[in-house]
Amino acid sequence: MLLDVQDVSVQFGGLRALNRVSFGVQEGEIVGLVGPNGAGKSTMVNAVSGALGRHRGRITFAGRDISGLAPSRIAEMGLVRTFQLVQPFRGLTAIECVTLGALYGSGNDRPTSVPAARHLAEQVLDFAGLSAVAGLACDTLNASQRRRLEIARALAARPKLILLDECLSGLNSSEIDQGIALVRAIRERGIAILIIEHMVRVMATLADRIVVLDRGEKIADGPADEVLTDRRALGIYFGTTA
Amino acid sequence: MSSSSRRRLVAGCLSILLGLSTVMPAAAQDMIRFGTALSLTGNLATEGKLVREGYDFFVKTVNERGGMDVAGKKYKVEIVYYDDESNVNTSVKLYEKLISEDKVKFLLGPYGSGITIAVSNLTEQHKLPLVIAHGAASTIYNRGYKYIFGVLNSIDHYTYNMVKMASEQKLTRLALLNENQLFAQLGIDGAARQAKELGVEVVYKEKYSSGTKDLSPELEKMKAAKPDMIIAGGYTNDMILLARQISQVGLKPKLLGYLLGPTLPGFVKSLGADAELTLEPVQWSINVPYKDQIFGWTARGYADAFQKVYGHVPDYHPIQSTAALQVYYNAFQKVGGFDPQKVRDAIAETDIVTAYGPIRFNDKGQNIAKSMSVVQIQDGKPVVVYPADVAETKLKLNP
Amino acid sequence: MLSVRGLSAGYGGLMAIRSLDLEVKAGEWLALMGPVGAGKSTLLGGLAGLVAARQGEIRLDGEDIRLLPPHRRLRRGIALVPEGRRLFSGMTVRENLMAGTHALADPGMRRRNLDRVCELFPVLAERARQIAGTLSGGEQQMCAIGRALMASPRLLMIDEVTLGLAPLVVESLFAALAELHRQGMTLLTVEQNVPLVLAHADRGCVLSGGAIVLEGPAGVLRDDPDLPRHFIG
Amino acid sequence: MQLVAQIVLNGVLLGGFYACMALGFSIVWGVMNVVNLAYGSMIMIGAYVTQMAVLQLGLPLAAALPLAALATFTMGYVLQRALLNRLAERSVFMTLIFTFGLNMALINLNLILFSADVRSLPDVFGRASFTIAGLSVPYGRATIFAVAMAMTLGLHALLNWTPLGNAIKATSFDPDAARLSGIDVPHVYALTFAIGGAIAGVTGALVATSYSFSPLAGESYTMKAFVVVVLGGLGSIPGAIIGGMLLGIVENLASLFLDSGYRDAVGFTLLLLVLILRPRGLMGRRFFAEVKG
Amino acid sequence: MAASTLRARWGSGPWAGTLRSAAIGCVLMAILMVLPSFLSLYWLRLLTSVLMLAVIAQGMNAMAGFVGYPAFGNVVFFGIGAYGTALAIAAGFALGPALLFGAIPAGGLALAVGPLLLRLRGHYFAIATLGLNEVVSALAANLSGLTGGAAGLSLPLGAGTAGDAAQRAYVGFATLFAASLLLGIFLRDSRFGYGCRAIRSNEEAAEATGVPTLRVKSIAWMLSALLTAVAGGLYARWVGFIEPSLVFDMAISVKAFVMFLLGGAGTVFGPLIGALLIESATTLAWSHLLKLHLLVLGVTIMLVVLLLPDGAQGFVARHWPTVRDRLRRRS
């Protein structure tokens, strides 16, 4: 198991955002994390990536306990996340954003110099179909380009596992198709992916396994096709469980 | 292109770059120029204005008489002023401008001790005389510099007469308090030394941070030490606060002296009763018994003439400025010309009497010929009470 | 009552709404639905004046209000209960409610509106002196709706009223909205819980990718087998 | 013991003055996230207006005080409405630098109008003092303390019991939600700045009666306000009082037990400690604004 | 194809920006090397102080511009540098080693308090640094046994004429200025620099991307402290007299802040541009507007903030394309 989340609970004041949630991600696997707004998906991402600081339970990555480590340490170990925010690095150009990912990010075969990192960034931008906008400031890109840029930045960090936090939301249908193709291409490089997304279609086409959260509880976990035909899991989108 | 014209070109370009025009008024033929940078706008602007009036008064007086009379020729006098914002860096920069751009050979000191020290480093390197009218810190003079001369008594003499008065009045317990700032520190340290010399016991000595809004802890401690006399040093803001709090705290010293304050505008007006009977050492007072050997006026004569021009009675600031220029005038006459090195040597040999007082320099450049008078506020007016030969009236002790 | 033509709105360079047309009739309850990121919140923000509307027109009773600041729009009767409630969390419930009255032309309305809100949500009267940040989720939502009602709006827009709330609370909130609707309030709500909202609303609109992709009477939409497809994407 | 008690009492009196002075600074910072470096100059303007009203118009002090407040209130409103509101969306550095420039301009204007002379109003209270439990309290200081407390209570009442206060608090918590609640945010910002200005004006009047002032003396007041606000907690009224008292007492005790030269150093060390250990300040719960970046 | 189109789009090669800056820097330094022989001592002094201010502004820029932490009290390092150096000179050290006595304590202080203070953001960090300055300056004013206290420290005059002294100061500051340009380039183009800018842009995202933010911030502050401290040391030697209120003067920091903002935050040459603009404005103001210079300067600052939010460089960058197009159309 590459990522192993065991009995993780998170409490915000009186609100229990996650309640003893466990799941795992195997090497090279795509796992979908779904659930309505407020289900605890982002809290889970923050807990895994270290942004949250404290949580109960145990999270191991590549065999090491990463609970309580600084986010930068976790990233260095090869667990890199994208941001739901549309533009985390305002003021940097696209190529700079990706170069940043290449320069820091995971510790394995890190480029030894800035030019080498830029070279890698160029390749990754090309891979993500962003060559044409490399020199533009992040905030001038359109939604689809920004989402792909986030993925490119994560990819340039040479991770073992990428956390994709709603990287396709707000896109139109053809842009989503491009995004799906990109995620697939990443998986073909042998990188495991934990993808957080609302759109069932995306999950159906991408994920090997799906974990469903609702109000902090895990309510389903299994192969994608099984979960997607489960009325109860799907029902949370239409409020039938309400 | 000749090197000098190229040089002018570059300087010109740079001056445009720096937004400054180097166009100078062409020096008139028979014109002698002095230069100084004063605090015209900074936190010492009040003093700066008085200083400038003294210089201007000399210029006006001399020019009305046709100019300086040197080797049988008349030279009009002009002073190049700059505003140093009471800022050391600006001041040094401006003196460099006076020296290397305006080609001023004869420099008058700035106002304030710290600034004077920094400026004198520059003038010393340029080997140009700097006659200081308003830099009292002893640290200015004890660095072995050859080109600086101060017409005033330096700070370590300020309190001498006050301490002496105390010992004559049989006041044996002295409390000292100063702002943690150069001028006040040196002045009060001087008082402590003199007290030891004159057998007065220092029962309290402390410093406070500038800008303090409450001096009661210091004053309570001071009160506990039961002093007969207090001498305090700091800038006017703090001294006004101190004066108010001394009475609030219930301290009743027989004598209360300030390094600076009572004679400055605003002090008496703001304090009223609390200013009464306070003492301040002054470099000069209207009663000093000297007759000016250059202009022929007495101290009172100076004051009257001054008042006609500026509408107020001069304190010691203006006449100190005037005296500095008189030192130069005297030296020019002795040299019969304007060679800065010869002028410097002549200044070192100065031995004149002015309405300000006698002026004679020791080898550090300090004026050792005169001493300070002590002024007391009586019925809201400053009157000289010490030493006896210049006193207008008798010293009054607080009951 | 409200007529939107060719509206484009968004943050920075990002247009979440692209030349959208929308009509809200007086007294109706229009439900906006759609997947996350479809532009529903941006639309409401654009109508309330919080989000810059770059192009198009927003006509309220025929008058274009696109360039008015939010407080002016509120004065003309458009109120928004924003997503996440956005209460003034350190102030009391009563202070929060009173904060809604700044756009009232007639101060005498304060009292009357307060009574009306307390009648609709009696719990708010009980909690009047409690700090808003310490209320439960449902009570906070009531407080937020109450605050908007304090301005005597004619069009009440509510963004995600059920977010993160327990089913019972959701039902009571919807009951309150239904009551408002019955009293003649025009409602424009954004809601995730599709079956629930379609059970109450008069009409529904499905937004996707910043444009309306499906529109019709609530009853028709409810039975539309195509509806889930728009959410799955 | 008597001495220490007296010094602590003096510290409390001084602290009341500090609190009063910091209130206006605090409310502007708390509501708008603007650190007004020209605050001290506004205090000085209040002092000059008071002095002119008393000496030139012959008004009694009680009448000069509201006049000073009115002058700085108007000034504050115009400044915020015309200039500072334009910077509302910009980074915090920008407003900081802007108010720094404003301060320079105001100092220069004051120098031109009033010269660099140190001024002060003749002390109304003089040496008179009364005694409580063997400790002496000068009337002057007691009056300042009373005015400071009255202002604090007044501001408290304004914020909690009036529609304007409601709007100010709402805006400070969430400007967007305030806009949605029908609050004209730029206007509220301007009024907040104006209220801060009025407090500076009253402080200036107090300075004129009991301290001395000059165009350049304003900066030390800005610095003190800074320390008090950070100690007590941004935008918190009880915080300003507690911060002010704490600073007054600690400074005075430091002067008593250490060399008085360390007075400021002790104040600032306290500031550093509070920043490191409790960045929200002593009373800074979620009162006005959260700690904004 | 990708790489080549990329190159075509944003210059030639990954070091293009660095090389361009280095080239500009070399030209600048060459100009600075020949300039003194054409200048009177006054202009030389002005230029020296422009260089000094540019260096201090670069120190500020390093923290506030590149990392986004407004180190308002950075002047504390200037003061420490000045005192450390002056005391070492007074103890008989030559200027070179004496500078270390200023720089090392300054850098050490930044490293020591950095991890504590750099957890604060925005105004809070600014105030904390201000407090640090006040505390250190009060120590300098009160430890009179060591520092001479309020009476200040006077250094013996260096050998030679005024011209020699001016030249020495100029060369010192010009060298330090070159170092400050290198620091600027380092902070812009190195891996470390990428980390800094990521922090400025979004600290949480930077941390999640793998930037050890606290360490990067602390080191950046140390570099800023070193630069500022050496400037302080050279200043002490240049002026020959220091006192606490002179070298711990907040106005120095604020001026530096205005300068780098004016020139362009987070740029290599911004501080120099800002120092040139402000110094010429000040020079202009006091020679022609004796009584109004503070007003002029203050209003200038206000206008800059209102009208040039991204500094002179940003202003040019924003408007140059339209100007260029207009020029092209005309020709």
mmCIF file of N, CA and C in Angstrom, chain D residues 13 16-17 20 139-153 206:
data_model
loop_
_atom_site.group_PDB
_atom_site.id
_atom_site.type_symbol
_atom_site.label_atom_id
_atom_site.label_comp_id
_atom_site.label_asym_id
_atom_site.label_seq_id
_atom_site.Cartn_x
_atom_site.Cartn_y
_atom_site.Cartn_z
ATOM 1 N N LEU D 13 -2.882 55.583 35.548
ATOM 2 C CA LEU D 13 -3.332 56.863 34.994
ATOM 3 C C LEU D 13 -2.747 57.069 33.599
ATOM 4 N N GLY D 16 -4.435 54.865 31.107
ATOM 5 C CA GLY D 16 -5.717 55.374 30.625
ATOM 6 C C GLY D 16 -5.507 56.294 29.433
ATOM 7 N N PHE D 17 -4.501 57.113 29.538
ATOM 8 C CA PHE D 17 -4.180 58.017 28.431
ATOM 9 C C PHE D 17 -3.740 57.216 27.199
ATOM 10 N N CYS D 20 -6.771 55.627 25.556
ATOM 11 C CA CYS D 20 -7.563 56.609 24.829
ATOM 12 C C CYS D 20 -6.924 56.905 23.485
ATOM 13 N N TYR D 139 -4.808 66.333 39.678
ATOM 14 C CA TYR D 139 -6.081 66.551 38.980
ATOM 15 C C TYR D 139 -5.931 66.434 37.474
ATOM 16 N N GLY D 140 -4.835 66.965 36.964
ATOM 17 C CA GLY D 140 -4.625 66.936 35.515
ATOM 18 C C GLY D 140 -4.673 65.518 34.985
ATOM 19 N N ARG D 141 -3.897 64.661 35.613
ATOM 20 C CA ARG D 141 -3.836 63.269 35.155
ATOM 21 C C ARG D 141 -5.170 62.571 35.360
ATOM 22 N N ALA D 142 -5.800 62.895 36.474
ATOM 23 C CA ALA D 142 -7.087 62.263 36.757
ATOM 24 C C ALA D 142 -8.112 62.670 35.702
ATOM 25 N N THR D 143 -8.049 63.927 35.288
ATOM 26 C CA THR D 143 -8.994 64.383 34.275
ATOM 27 C C THR D 143 -8.760 63.657 32.955
ATOM 28 N N ILE D 144 -7.511 63.568 32.576
ATOM 29 C CA ILE D 144 -7.200 62.841 31.348
ATOM 30 C C ILE D 144 -7.749 61.427 31.439
ATOM 31 N N PHE D 145 -7.518 60.827 32.584
ATOM 32 C CA PHE D 145 -7.970 59.450 32.776
ATOM 33 C C PHE D 145 -9.491 59.390 32.627
ATOM 34 N N ALA D 146 -10.167 60.351 33.243
ATOM 35 C CA ALA D 146 -11.625 60.341 33.192
ATOM 36 C C ALA D 146 -12.110 60.516 31.758
ATOM 37 N N VAL D 147 -11.504 61.460 31.041
ATOM 38 C CA VAL D 147 -11.920 61.668 29.649
ATOM 39 C C VAL D 147 -11.653 60.406 28.835
ATOM 40 N N ALA D 148 -10.501 59.803 29.093
ATOM 41 C CA ALA D 148 -10.160 58.592 28.348
ATOM 42 C C ALA D 148 -11.193 57.504 28.596
ATOM 43 N N MET D 149 -11.574 57.340 29.853
ATOM 44 C CA MET D 149 -12.556 56.315 30.174
ATOM 45 C C MET D 149 -13.902 56.655 29.536
ATOM 46 N N ALA D 150 -14.262 57.938 29.591
ATOM 47 C CA ALA D 150 -15.533 58.351 29.009
ATOM 48 C C ALA D 150 -15.543 58.063 27.509
ATOM 49 N N MET D 151 -14.428 58.343 26.868
ATOM 50 C CA MET D 151 -14.357 58.078 25.431
ATOM 51 C C MET D 151 -14.470 56.603 25.142
ATOM 52 N N THR D 152 -13.800 55.811 25.971
ATOM 53 C CA THR D 152 -13.840 54.379 25.775
ATOM 54 C C THR D 152 -15.270 53.879 25.894
ATOM 55 N N LEU D 153 -15.947 54.335 26.953
ATOM 56 C CA LEU D 153 -17.331 53.907 27.137
ATOM 57 C C LEU D 153 -18.196 54.419 25.986
ATOM 58 N N LEU D 206 -6.204 66.627 24.888
ATOM 59 C CA LEU D 206 -5.628 66.239 26.178
ATOM 60 C C LEU D 206 -4.124 66.501 26.194
#
